Coordinates of C-alpha atoms in Angstrom, one line a residue:
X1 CA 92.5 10.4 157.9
X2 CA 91.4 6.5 156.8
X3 CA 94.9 5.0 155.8
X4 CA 95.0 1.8 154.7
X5 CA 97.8 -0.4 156.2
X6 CA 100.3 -1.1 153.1
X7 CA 102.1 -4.1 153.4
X8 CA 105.7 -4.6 154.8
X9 CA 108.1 -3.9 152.3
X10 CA 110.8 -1.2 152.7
X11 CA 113.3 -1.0 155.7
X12 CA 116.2 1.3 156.7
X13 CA 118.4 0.0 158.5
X14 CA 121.1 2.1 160.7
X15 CA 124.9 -0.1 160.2
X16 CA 126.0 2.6 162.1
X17 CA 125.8 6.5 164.6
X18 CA 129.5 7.0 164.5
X19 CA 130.4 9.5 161.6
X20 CA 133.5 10.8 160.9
X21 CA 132.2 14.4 159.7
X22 CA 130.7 17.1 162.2
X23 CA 128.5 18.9 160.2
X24 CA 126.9 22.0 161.5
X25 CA 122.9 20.8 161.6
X26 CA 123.5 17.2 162.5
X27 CA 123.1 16.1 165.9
X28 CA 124.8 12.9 165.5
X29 CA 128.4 14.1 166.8
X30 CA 127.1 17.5 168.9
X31 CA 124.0 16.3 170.8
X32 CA 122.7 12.9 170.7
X33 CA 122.5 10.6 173.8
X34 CA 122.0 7.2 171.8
X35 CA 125.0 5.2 172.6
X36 CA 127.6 5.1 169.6
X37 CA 128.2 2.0 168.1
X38 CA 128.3 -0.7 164.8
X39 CA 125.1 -3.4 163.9
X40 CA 126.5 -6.6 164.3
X41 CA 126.5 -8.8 161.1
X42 CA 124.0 -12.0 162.6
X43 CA 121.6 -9.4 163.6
X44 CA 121.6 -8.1 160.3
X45 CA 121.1 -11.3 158.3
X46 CA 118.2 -12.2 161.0
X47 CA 116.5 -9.1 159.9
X48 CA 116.7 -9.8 156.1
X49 CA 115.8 -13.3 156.6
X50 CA 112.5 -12.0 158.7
X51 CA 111.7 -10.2 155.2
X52 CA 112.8 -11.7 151.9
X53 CA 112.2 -10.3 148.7
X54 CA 112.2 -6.7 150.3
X55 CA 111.1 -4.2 147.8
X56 CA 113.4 -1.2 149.1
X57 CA 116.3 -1.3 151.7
X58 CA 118.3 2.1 152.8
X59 CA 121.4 1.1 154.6
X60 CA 121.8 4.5 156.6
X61 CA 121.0 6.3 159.2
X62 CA 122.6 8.7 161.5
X63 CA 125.8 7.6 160.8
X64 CA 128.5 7.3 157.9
X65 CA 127.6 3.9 156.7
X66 CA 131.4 3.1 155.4
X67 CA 132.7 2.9 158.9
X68 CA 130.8 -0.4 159.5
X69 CA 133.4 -3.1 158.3
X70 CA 130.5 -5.6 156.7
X71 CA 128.9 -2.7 154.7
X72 CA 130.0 -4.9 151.5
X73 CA 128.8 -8.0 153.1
X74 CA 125.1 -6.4 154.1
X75 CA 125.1 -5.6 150.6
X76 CA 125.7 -9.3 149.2
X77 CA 124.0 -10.8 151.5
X78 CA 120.5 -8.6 151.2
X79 CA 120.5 -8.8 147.4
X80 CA 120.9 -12.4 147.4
X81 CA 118.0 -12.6 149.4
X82 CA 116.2 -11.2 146.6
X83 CA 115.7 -7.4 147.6
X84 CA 115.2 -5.4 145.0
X85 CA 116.7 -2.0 145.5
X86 CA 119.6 -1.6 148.1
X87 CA 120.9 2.3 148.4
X88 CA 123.2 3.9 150.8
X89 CA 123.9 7.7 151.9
X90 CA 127.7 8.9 152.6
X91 CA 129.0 12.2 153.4
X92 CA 131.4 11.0 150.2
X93 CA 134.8 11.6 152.3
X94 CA 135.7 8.1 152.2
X95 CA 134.7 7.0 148.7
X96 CA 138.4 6.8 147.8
X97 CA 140.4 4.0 146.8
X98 CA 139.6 0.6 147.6
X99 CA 136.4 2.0 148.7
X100 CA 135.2 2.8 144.8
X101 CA 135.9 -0.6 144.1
X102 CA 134.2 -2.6 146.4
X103 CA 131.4 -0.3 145.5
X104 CA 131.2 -0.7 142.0
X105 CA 131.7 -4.2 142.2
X106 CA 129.0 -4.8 144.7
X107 CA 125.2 -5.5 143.8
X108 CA 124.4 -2.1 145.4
X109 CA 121.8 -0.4 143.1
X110 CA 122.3 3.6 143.9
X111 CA 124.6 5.7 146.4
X112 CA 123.9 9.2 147.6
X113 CA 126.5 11.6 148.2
X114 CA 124.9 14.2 151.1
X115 CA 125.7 17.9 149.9
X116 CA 124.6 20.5 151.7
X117 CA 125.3 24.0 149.8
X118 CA 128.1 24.4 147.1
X119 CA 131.5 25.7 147.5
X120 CA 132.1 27.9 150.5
X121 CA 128.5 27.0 151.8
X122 CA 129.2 23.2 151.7
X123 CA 132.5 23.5 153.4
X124 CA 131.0 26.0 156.5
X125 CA 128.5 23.2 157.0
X126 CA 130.3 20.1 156.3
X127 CA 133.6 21.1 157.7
X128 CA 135.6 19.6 154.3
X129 CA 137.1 20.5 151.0
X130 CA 134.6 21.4 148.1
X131 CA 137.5 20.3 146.3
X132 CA 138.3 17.9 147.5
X133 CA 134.9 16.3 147.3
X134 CA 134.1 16.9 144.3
X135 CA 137.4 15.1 142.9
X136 CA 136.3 12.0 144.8
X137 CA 132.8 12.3 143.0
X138 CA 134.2 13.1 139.8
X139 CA 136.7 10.0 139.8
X140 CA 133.9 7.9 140.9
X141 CA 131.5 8.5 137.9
X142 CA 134.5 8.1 136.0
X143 CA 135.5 4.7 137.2
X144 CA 131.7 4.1 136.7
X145 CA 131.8 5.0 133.2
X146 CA 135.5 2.8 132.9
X147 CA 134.4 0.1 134.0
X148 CA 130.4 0.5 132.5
X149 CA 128.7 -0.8 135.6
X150 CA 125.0 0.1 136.8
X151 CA 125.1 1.8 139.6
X152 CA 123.1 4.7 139.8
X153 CA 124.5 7.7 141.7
X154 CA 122.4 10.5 143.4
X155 CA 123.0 13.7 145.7
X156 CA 121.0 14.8 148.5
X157 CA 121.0 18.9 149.3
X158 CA 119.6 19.3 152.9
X159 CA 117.7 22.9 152.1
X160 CA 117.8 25.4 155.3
X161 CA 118.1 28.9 155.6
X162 CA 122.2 28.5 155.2
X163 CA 122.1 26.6 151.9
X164 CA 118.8 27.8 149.9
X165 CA 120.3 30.4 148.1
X166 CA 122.7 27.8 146.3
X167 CA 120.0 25.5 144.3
X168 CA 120.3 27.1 141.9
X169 CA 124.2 27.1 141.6
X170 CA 124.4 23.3 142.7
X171 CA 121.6 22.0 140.0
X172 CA 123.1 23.9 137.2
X173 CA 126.7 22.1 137.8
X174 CA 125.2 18.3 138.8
X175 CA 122.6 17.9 136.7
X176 CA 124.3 16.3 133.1
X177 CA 126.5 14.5 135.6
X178 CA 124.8 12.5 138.5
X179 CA 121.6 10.5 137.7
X180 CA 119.2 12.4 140.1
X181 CA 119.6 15.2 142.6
X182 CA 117.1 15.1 146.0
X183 CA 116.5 18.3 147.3
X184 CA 115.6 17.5 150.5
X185 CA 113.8 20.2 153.0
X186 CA 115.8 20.2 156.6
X187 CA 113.4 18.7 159.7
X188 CA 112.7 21.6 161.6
X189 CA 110.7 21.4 165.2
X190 CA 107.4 23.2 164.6
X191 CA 103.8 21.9 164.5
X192 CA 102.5 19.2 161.9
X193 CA 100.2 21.0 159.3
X194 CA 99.4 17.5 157.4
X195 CA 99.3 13.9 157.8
X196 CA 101.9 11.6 158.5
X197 CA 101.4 8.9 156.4
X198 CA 104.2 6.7 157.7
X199 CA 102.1 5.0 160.3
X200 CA 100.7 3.4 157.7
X201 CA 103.0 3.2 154.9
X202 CA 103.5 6.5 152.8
X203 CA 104.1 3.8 149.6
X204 CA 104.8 0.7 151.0
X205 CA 105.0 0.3 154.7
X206 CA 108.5 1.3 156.0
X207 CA 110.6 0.1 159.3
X208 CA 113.1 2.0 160.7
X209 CA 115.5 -0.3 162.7
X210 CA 118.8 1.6 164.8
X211 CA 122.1 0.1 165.1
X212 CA 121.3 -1.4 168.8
X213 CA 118.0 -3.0 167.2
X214 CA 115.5 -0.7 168.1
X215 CA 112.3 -0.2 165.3
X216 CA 110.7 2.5 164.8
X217 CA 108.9 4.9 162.3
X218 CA 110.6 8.0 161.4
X219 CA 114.3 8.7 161.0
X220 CA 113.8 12.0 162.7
X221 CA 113.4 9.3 166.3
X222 CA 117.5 10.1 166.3
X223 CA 117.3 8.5 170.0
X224 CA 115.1 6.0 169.5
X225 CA 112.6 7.5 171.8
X226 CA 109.6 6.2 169.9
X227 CA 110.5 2.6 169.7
X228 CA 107.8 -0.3 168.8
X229 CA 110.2 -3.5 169.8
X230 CA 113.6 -4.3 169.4
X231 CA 114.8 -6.8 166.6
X232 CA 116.8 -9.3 168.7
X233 CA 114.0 -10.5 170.5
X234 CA 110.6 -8.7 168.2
X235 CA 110.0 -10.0 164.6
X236 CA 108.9 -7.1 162.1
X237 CA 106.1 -8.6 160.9
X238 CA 104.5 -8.7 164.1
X239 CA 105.6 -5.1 165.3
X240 CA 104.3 -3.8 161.6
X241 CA 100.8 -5.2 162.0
X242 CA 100.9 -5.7 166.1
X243 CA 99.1 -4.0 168.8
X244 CA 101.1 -1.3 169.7
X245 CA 101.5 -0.1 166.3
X246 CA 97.6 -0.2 166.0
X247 CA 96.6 1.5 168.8
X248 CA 98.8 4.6 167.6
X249 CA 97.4 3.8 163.9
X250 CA 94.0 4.6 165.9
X251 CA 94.9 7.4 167.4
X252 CA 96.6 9.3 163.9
X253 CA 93.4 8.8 162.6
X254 CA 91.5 10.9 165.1
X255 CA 94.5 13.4 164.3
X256 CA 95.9 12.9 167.7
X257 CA 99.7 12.3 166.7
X258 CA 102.8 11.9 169.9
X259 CA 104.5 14.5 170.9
X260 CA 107.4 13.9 168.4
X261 CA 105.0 14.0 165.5
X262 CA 102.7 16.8 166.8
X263 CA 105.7 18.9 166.4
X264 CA 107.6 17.5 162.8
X265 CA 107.4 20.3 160.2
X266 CA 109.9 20.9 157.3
X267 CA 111.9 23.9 155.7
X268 CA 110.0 25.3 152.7
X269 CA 111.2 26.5 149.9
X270 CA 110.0 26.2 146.5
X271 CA 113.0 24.7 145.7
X272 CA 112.0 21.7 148.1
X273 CA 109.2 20.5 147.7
X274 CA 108.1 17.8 151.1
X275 CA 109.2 14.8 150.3
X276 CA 110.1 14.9 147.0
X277 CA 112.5 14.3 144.1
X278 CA 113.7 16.3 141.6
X279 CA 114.2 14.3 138.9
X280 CA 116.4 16.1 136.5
X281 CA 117.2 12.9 133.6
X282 CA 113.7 13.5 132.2
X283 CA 112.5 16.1 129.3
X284 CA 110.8 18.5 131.8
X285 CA 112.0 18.6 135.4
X286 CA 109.6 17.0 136.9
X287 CA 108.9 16.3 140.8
X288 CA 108.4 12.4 141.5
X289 CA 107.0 10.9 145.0
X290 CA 110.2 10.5 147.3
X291 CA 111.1 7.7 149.5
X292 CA 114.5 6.6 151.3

């Protein structure tokens, strides 16, 4: 493996771990020993102002990013320090009332609804009304189309062994209706097969920063185990191109990857391609290079 180090431009950063959904194969509410709790709002702006003109920022993680109270803020705030794309994930349970407007109103570029399976599927993993969600997602590309504004909306299928048999099903009903569907293969534990190209920057190079300011590399460090710095007292800039960070990029190279990453494989299905988007908007489906 002879990476290249890509430069700094893409981050994902966590508003939030509290969700208010306990879904079947998350960890978040069932397992995980990171301390629960909200990114505070001068942290936030420190980080954006570290890296202006960001090419790509995800405000997600393992959390439902609607609980945090400055969501909206994060959102003004980041665009008008010139980043150019600015997404975020929800389980979709609380895109209702005020919520849709604040979102359509905002400079947010693209929201993904998570669905994992359809009908009876969804609601065995999700523990919620296929119903009911799919009347909050039908009034919001309503309202969209209402009030003719450009936010793009996606869905993300988690594919496992429960909810492979409904891609099919699910395409076949989203697909003249969102702008993209992201079938998404589940993180499994098993051994790595092929490179990890995040230690240098699959695309661009990508930081991963937690609620309580920890950075890392991979969204599948749910505790944070794997941490390069902390944002309140380490600047990205020198944790992306810093010592610690190179010494690992040194080691990946020679195919010697931690313990986390040794053992990082996905579900496959042919449905899911690693990584990947299934762009459905263009004349043939055809699979494009994913990143969050």
């Amino acid at each position: 493996m002879n990476e290249q180090i890509k430069p700094l431009k893409v981050l994902l950063i966590e508003p939030t771990n509290h969700c208010n959904l306990r879904c079947i194969h998350c960890p978040v509410n069932r397992e995980m020993k990171r301390p629960k709790g909200f990114l505070d709002f001068k942290i936030f702006k420190d980080i954006i102002d570290q890296v202006p003109n960001l090419k790509r920022l995800s405000l997600n993680g393992w959390g439902e990013s609607l609980l945090h109270k400055d969501l909206f803020k994060m959102i003004d705030y980041a665009k008008n320090k010139g980043t150019e794309t600015i997404l975020f994930a929800t389980n979709g349970s609380l895109v209702q009332g005020d919520i849709v407007e604040k979102t359509l109103n905002s400079p947010l570029d693209i929201i993904e609804f998570s669905l994992d399976g359809f009908a009876e599927t969804y609601e065995k993993i999700r523990g919620h009304s296929w119903s009911k969600i799919l009347d909050i997602i039908e009034n919001f590309l309503q309202r969209r189309r209402l009030l003719n504004v450009r936010v793009k909306v996606g869905l993300v299928f988690v594919v496992n062994e429960e909810t492979h048999k409904d891609v099919g099903e699910f395409i076949k009903y989203w697909k003249n209706k969102v702008d993209y569907i992201k079938m998404q293969p589940m993180v499994l534990k098993k051994q790595r097969t092929t490179d990890c190209p995040e230690f240098f920057g699959k695309h661009d190079g990508r930081l991963i920063i937690w609620w309580d300011g920890r950075i890392t590399l991979c969204c599948a460090d749910m505790e944070g185990a794997f941490a390069l710095g902390n944002v309140r007292y380490d600047k990205l800039q020198e944790v992306w191109n810093g010592e610690k960070l190179n010494l690992l990029r040194e080691k990946v190279r020679l195919g010697n990857y931690p313990d986390l990453c040794e053992y990082c494989g996905e579900y496959e299905h042919e449905n899911a391609p690693k990584r990947l988007v299934v762009d459905l908007h263009k004349e043939n489906i055809k699979i494009l290079s994913r990143q969050q």
